[in-house]
């Protein structure tokens, strides 16, 4: 059985939020660019600007990037965009931390990042309980409306949620593989598999409230992990809130916590 790779700075850089780059580009390419998205790269650092707070983010900052941080803070202020900065362990030292503080930033939280190795179904850990009547399959194009409705109702967001409004674009983009779970044939849950450069990202998981605790996400995870193996990936990754049901499901599926991303945000105005 393939051994887990050691958690190194190189691994941390590999499993950083790469799927988000293509996800945001999908919104940028909508005619008229309604979310006013601009993506800029500075070597390994990605900065995104948008009129939607969720898509204003900086990934990849590290030791020695103090001057770049100064430049980015100025850019965000000029555009009147709030900054969200995500930093991996091993890439924050005293100098960068002090510069973040000098710009009025504070560490607002952590996000566990998990990783694993794709395996076929018969080599994955056995589920802790049988998911009776639950099946999962990759979504066909004609079922994308159904996938999006289950996703929206599962995570309980409004109809103007960008991924719901424009999610059909996923189907025509390379690397995106939506999955749907059914309970006794009834649509019940969804999950997305995104593949890029041999890394498989497990994301956008949700289950309709009436079908929770039936094993939908466990089955979806098993099938997406097997799908990643079939597509030739050698690494899995995902993220979830600490001590959440999602984190526990990922660990039961064979993933481990690699590290926690640190979230930095501006101090609220007094």
Tab-separated table of N, CA and C in Angstrom, residues 150-218:
chain	number	residue	atom	x	y	z
A	150	UNK	N	-29.951	20.584	-5.505
A	150	UNK	CA	-29.623	19.840	-4.284
A	150	UNK	C	-28.487	20.536	-3.545
A	151	UNK	N	-27.480	21.023	-4.285
A	151	UNK	CA	-26.368	21.739	-3.659
A	151	UNK	C	-26.879	22.966	-2.909
A	152	UNK	N	-27.719	23.777	-3.570
A	152	UNK	CA	-28.200	25.012	-2.952
A	152	UNK	C	-29.051	24.718	-1.729
A	153	UNK	N	-29.960	23.765	-1.840
A	153	UNK	CA	-30.835	23.463	-0.708
A	153	UNK	C	-30.065	22.779	0.416
A	154	UNK	N	-29.017	22.036	0.054
A	154	UNK	CA	-28.224	21.356	1.066
A	154	UNK	C	-27.418	22.317	1.916
A	155	UNK	N	-26.841	23.337	1.280
A	155	UNK	CA	-26.062	24.312	2.053
A	155	UNK	C	-26.909	25.526	2.439
A	156	UNK	N	-28.164	25.523	1.991
A	156	UNK	CA	-29.163	26.503	2.412
A	156	UNK	C	-28.707	27.941	2.146
A	157	UNK	N	-28.528	28.222	0.853
A	157	UNK	CA	-28.186	29.574	0.418
A	157	UNK	C	-29.282	30.093	-0.500
A	158	UNK	N	-29.255	31.384	-0.753
A	158	UNK	CA	-30.281	32.016	-1.586
A	158	UNK	C	-30.067	31.657	-3.057
A	159	UNK	N	-31.083	31.970	-3.856
A	159	UNK	CA	-31.018	31.628	-5.275
A	159	UNK	C	-30.015	32.484	-6.044
A	160	UNK	N	-29.539	33.587	-5.442
A	160	UNK	CA	-28.539	34.390	-6.134
A	160	UNK	C	-27.115	33.943	-5.785
A	161	UNK	N	-26.964	32.815	-5.091
A	161	UNK	CA	-25.653	32.242	-4.801
A	161	UNK	C	-24.938	31.986	-6.136
A	162	UNK	N	-23.745	32.553	-6.342
A	162	UNK	CA	-23.102	32.469	-7.668
A	162	UNK	C	-22.932	31.046	-8.191
A	163	UNK	N	-22.562	30.105	-7.320
A	163	UNK	CA	-22.364	28.731	-7.779
A	163	UNK	C	-23.676	28.101	-8.252
A	164	UNK	N	-24.794	28.558	-7.692
A	164	UNK	CA	-26.090	28.055	-8.151
A	164	UNK	C	-26.495	28.703	-9.471
A	165	UNK	N	-26.321	30.007	-9.562
A	165	UNK	CA	-26.713	30.725	-10.777
A	165	UNK	C	-25.906	30.303	-11.991
A	166	UNK	N	-24.613	30.058	-11.797
A	166	UNK	CA	-23.718	29.839	-12.937
A	166	UNK	C	-23.060	28.470	-12.925
A	167	UNK	N	-23.524	27.599	-12.055
A	167	UNK	CA	-22.856	26.311	-11.890
A	167	UNK	C	-22.874	25.407	-13.106
A	168	UNK	N	-23.775	25.626	-14.058
A	168	UNK	CA	-23.774	24.784	-15.258
A	168	UNK	C	-22.463	24.914	-16.027
A	169	UNK	N	-21.759	26.025	-15.817
A	169	UNK	CA	-20.484	26.222	-16.493
A	169	UNK	C	-19.438	25.198	-16.055
A	170	UNK	N	-19.612	24.652	-14.865
A	170	UNK	CA	-18.674	23.633	-14.410
A	170	UNK	C	-18.594	22.478	-15.392
A	171	UNK	N	-19.741	22.092	-15.931
A	171	UNK	CA	-19.786	20.860	-16.709
A	171	UNK	C	-18.912	20.932	-17.953
A	172	UNK	N	-18.778	22.111	-18.525
A	172	UNK	CA	-17.996	22.243	-19.755
A	172	UNK	C	-16.534	22.593	-19.485
A	173	UNK	N	-16.156	22.721	-18.200
A	173	UNK	CA	-14.774	23.077	-17.875
A	173	UNK	C	-13.973	21.817	-17.556
A	174	UNK	N	-12.777	21.685	-18.118
A	174	UNK	CA	-11.948	20.504	-17.834
A	174	UNK	C	-11.646	20.389	-16.349
A	175	UNK	N	-11.705	19.168	-15.850
A	175	UNK	CA	-11.299	18.895	-14.472
A	175	UNK	C	-12.423	18.804	-13.467
A	176	UNK	N	-13.614	19.332	-13.798
A	176	UNK	CA	-14.722	19.341	-12.841
A	176	UNK	C	-15.613	18.119	-13.040
A	177	UNK	N	-15.889	17.396	-11.937
A	177	UNK	CA	-16.686	16.172	-11.999
A	177	UNK	C	-17.721	16.190	-10.878
A	178	UNK	N	-18.961	16.599	-11.165
A	178	UNK	CA	-20.013	16.626	-10.139
A	178	UNK	C	-20.590	15.234	-9.890
A	179	UNK	N	-20.886	14.941	-8.630
A	179	UNK	CA	-21.465	13.644	-8.242
A	179	UNK	C	-22.777	13.887	-7.496
A	180	UNK	N	-23.699	12.943	-7.668
A	180	UNK	CA	-25.010	13.009	-7.025
A	180	UNK	C	-25.266	11.716	-6.263
A	181	UNK	N	-25.762	11.844	-5.031
A	181	UNK	CA	-26.169	10.683	-4.234
A	181	UNK	C	-27.692	10.604	-4.199
A	182	UNK	N	-28.187	9.395	-4.200
A	182	UNK	CA	-29.634	9.149	-4.086
A	182	UNK	C	-29.881	8.184	-2.939
A	183	UNK	N	-31.008	8.374	-2.268
A	183	UNK	CA	-31.470	7.450	-1.244
A	183	UNK	C	-32.740	6.800	-1.748
A	184	UNK	N	-32.671	5.498	-1.973
A	184	UNK	CA	-33.796	4.767	-2.564
A	184	UNK	C	-34.252	5.440	-3.855
A	185	UNK	N	-33.285	5.938	-4.619
A	185	UNK	CA	-33.585	6.548	-5.910
A	185	UNK	C	-33.921	8.027	-5.864
A	186	UNK	N	-34.069	8.604	-4.660
A	186	UNK	CA	-34.451	10.009	-4.519
A	186	UNK	C	-33.181	10.865	-4.375
A	187	UNK	N	-33.011	11.934	-5.168
A	187	UNK	CA	-31.828	12.801	-5.035
A	187	UNK	C	-31.695	13.321	-3.613
A	188	UNK	N	-30.477	13.181	-3.043
A	188	UNK	CA	-30.319	13.484	-1.620
A	188	UNK	C	-29.078	14.305	-1.294
A	189	UNK	N	-28.011	14.187	-2.057
A	189	UNK	CA	-26.782	14.887	-1.723
A	189	UNK	C	-25.872	15.022	-2.932
A	190	UNK	N	-24.917	15.906	-2.821
A	190	UNK	CA	-23.985	16.142	-3.933
A	190	UNK	C	-22.568	16.321	-3.392
A	191	UNK	N	-21.617	16.207	-4.292
A	191	UNK	CA	-20.216	16.497	-3.987
A	191	UNK	C	-19.484	16.706	-5.301
A	192	UNK	N	-18.443	17.530	-5.257
A	192	UNK	CA	-17.686	17.842	-6.463
A	192	UNK	C	-16.270	17.278	-6.341
A	193	UNK	N	-15.786	16.755	-7.467
A	193	UNK	CA	-14.392	16.348	-7.597
A	193	UNK	C	-13.753	17.241	-8.648
A	194	UNK	N	-12.648	17.898	-8.264
A	194	UNK	CA	-11.902	18.710	-9.221
A	194	UNK	C	-10.489	18.148	-9.318
A	195	UNK	N	-10.012	17.967	-10.543
A	195	UNK	CA	-8.711	17.349	-10.783
A	195	UNK	C	-7.823	18.310	-11.535
A	196	UNK	N	-6.593	18.500	-11.003
A	196	UNK	CA	-5.635	19.376	-11.666
A	196	UNK	C	-4.219	18.923	-11.327
A	197	UNK	N	-3.438	18.663	-12.357
A	197	UNK	CA	-2.019	18.304	-12.199
A	197	UNK	C	-1.806	17.153	-11.221
A	198	UNK	N	-2.661	16.153	-11.298
A	198	UNK	CA	-2.500	14.965	-10.467
A	198	UNK	C	-3.051	15.084	-9.064
A	199	UNK	N	-3.608	16.252	-8.713
A	199	UNK	CA	-4.211	16.458	-7.396
A	199	UNK	C	-5.721	16.500	-7.530
A	200	UNK	N	-6.402	15.784	-6.660
A	200	UNK	CA	-7.864	15.738	-6.665
A	200	UNK	C	-8.389	16.521	-5.467
A	201	UNK	N	-9.286	17.461	-5.723
A	201	UNK	CA	-9.878	18.298	-4.685
A	201	UNK	C	-11.322	17.848	-4.452
A	202	UNK	N	-11.661	17.566	-3.193
A	202	UNK	CA	-13.015	17.163	-2.811
A	202	UNK	C	-13.701	18.382	-2.216
A	203	UNK	N	-14.748	18.849	-2.873
A	203	UNK	CA	-15.342	20.122	-2.471
A	203	UNK	C	-16.844	20.132	-2.765
A	204	UNK	N	-17.504	21.205	-2.361
A	204	UNK	CA	-18.927	21.446	-2.598
A	204	UNK	C	-19.799	20.252	-2.220
A	205	UNK	N	-19.630	19.773	-1.001
A	205	UNK	CA	-20.449	18.669	-0.508
A	205	UNK	C	-21.636	19.210	0.273
A	206	UNK	N	-22.806	18.677	0.001
A	206	UNK	CA	-23.993	19.062	0.769
A	206	UNK	C	-25.039	17.962	0.671
A	207	UNK	N	-25.874	17.890	1.693
A	207	UNK	CA	-26.947	16.898	1.752
A	207	UNK	C	-28.237	17.590	2.140
A	208	UNK	N	-29.322	17.220	1.513
A	208	UNK	CA	-30.619	17.778	1.883
A	208	UNK	C	-30.923	17.437	3.347
A	209	UNK	N	-31.495	18.379	4.098
A	209	UNK	CA	-31.727	18.152	5.533
A	209	UNK	C	-32.461	16.863	5.851
A	210	UNK	N	-33.445	16.500	5.035
A	210	UNK	CA	-34.245	15.302	5.340
A	210	UNK	C	-33.462	14.006	5.145
A	211	UNK	N	-32.303	14.063	4.491
A	211	UNK	CA	-31.531	12.841	4.231
A	211	UNK	C	-30.198	12.804	4.985
A	212	UNK	N	-30.011	13.726	5.923
A	212	UNK	CA	-28.758	13.717	6.676
A	212	UNK	C	-28.700	12.532	7.628
A	213	UNK	N	-27.464	12.114	7.928
A	213	UNK	CA	-27.186	10.961	8.789
A	213	UNK	C	-27.645	9.646	8.157
A	214	UNK	N	-27.696	9.636	6.832
A	214	UNK	CA	-28.020	8.403	6.118
A	214	UNK	C	-26.797	7.829	5.401
A	215	UNK	N	-25.673	8.531	5.466
A	215	UNK	CA	-24.454	8.027	4.829
A	215	UNK	C	-24.198	8.571	3.439
A	216	UNK	N	-24.952	9.605	3.027
A	216	UNK	CA	-24.790	10.131	1.669
A	216	UNK	C	-23.367	10.633	1.414
A	217	UNK	N	-22.823	11.423	2.354
A	217	UNK	CA	-21.499	11.991	2.121
A	217	UNK	C	-20.410	10.924	2.171
A	218	UNK	N	-20.570	9.916	2.985
A	218	UNK	CA	-19.593	8.823	2.994
A	218	UNK	C	-19.559	8.110	1.653
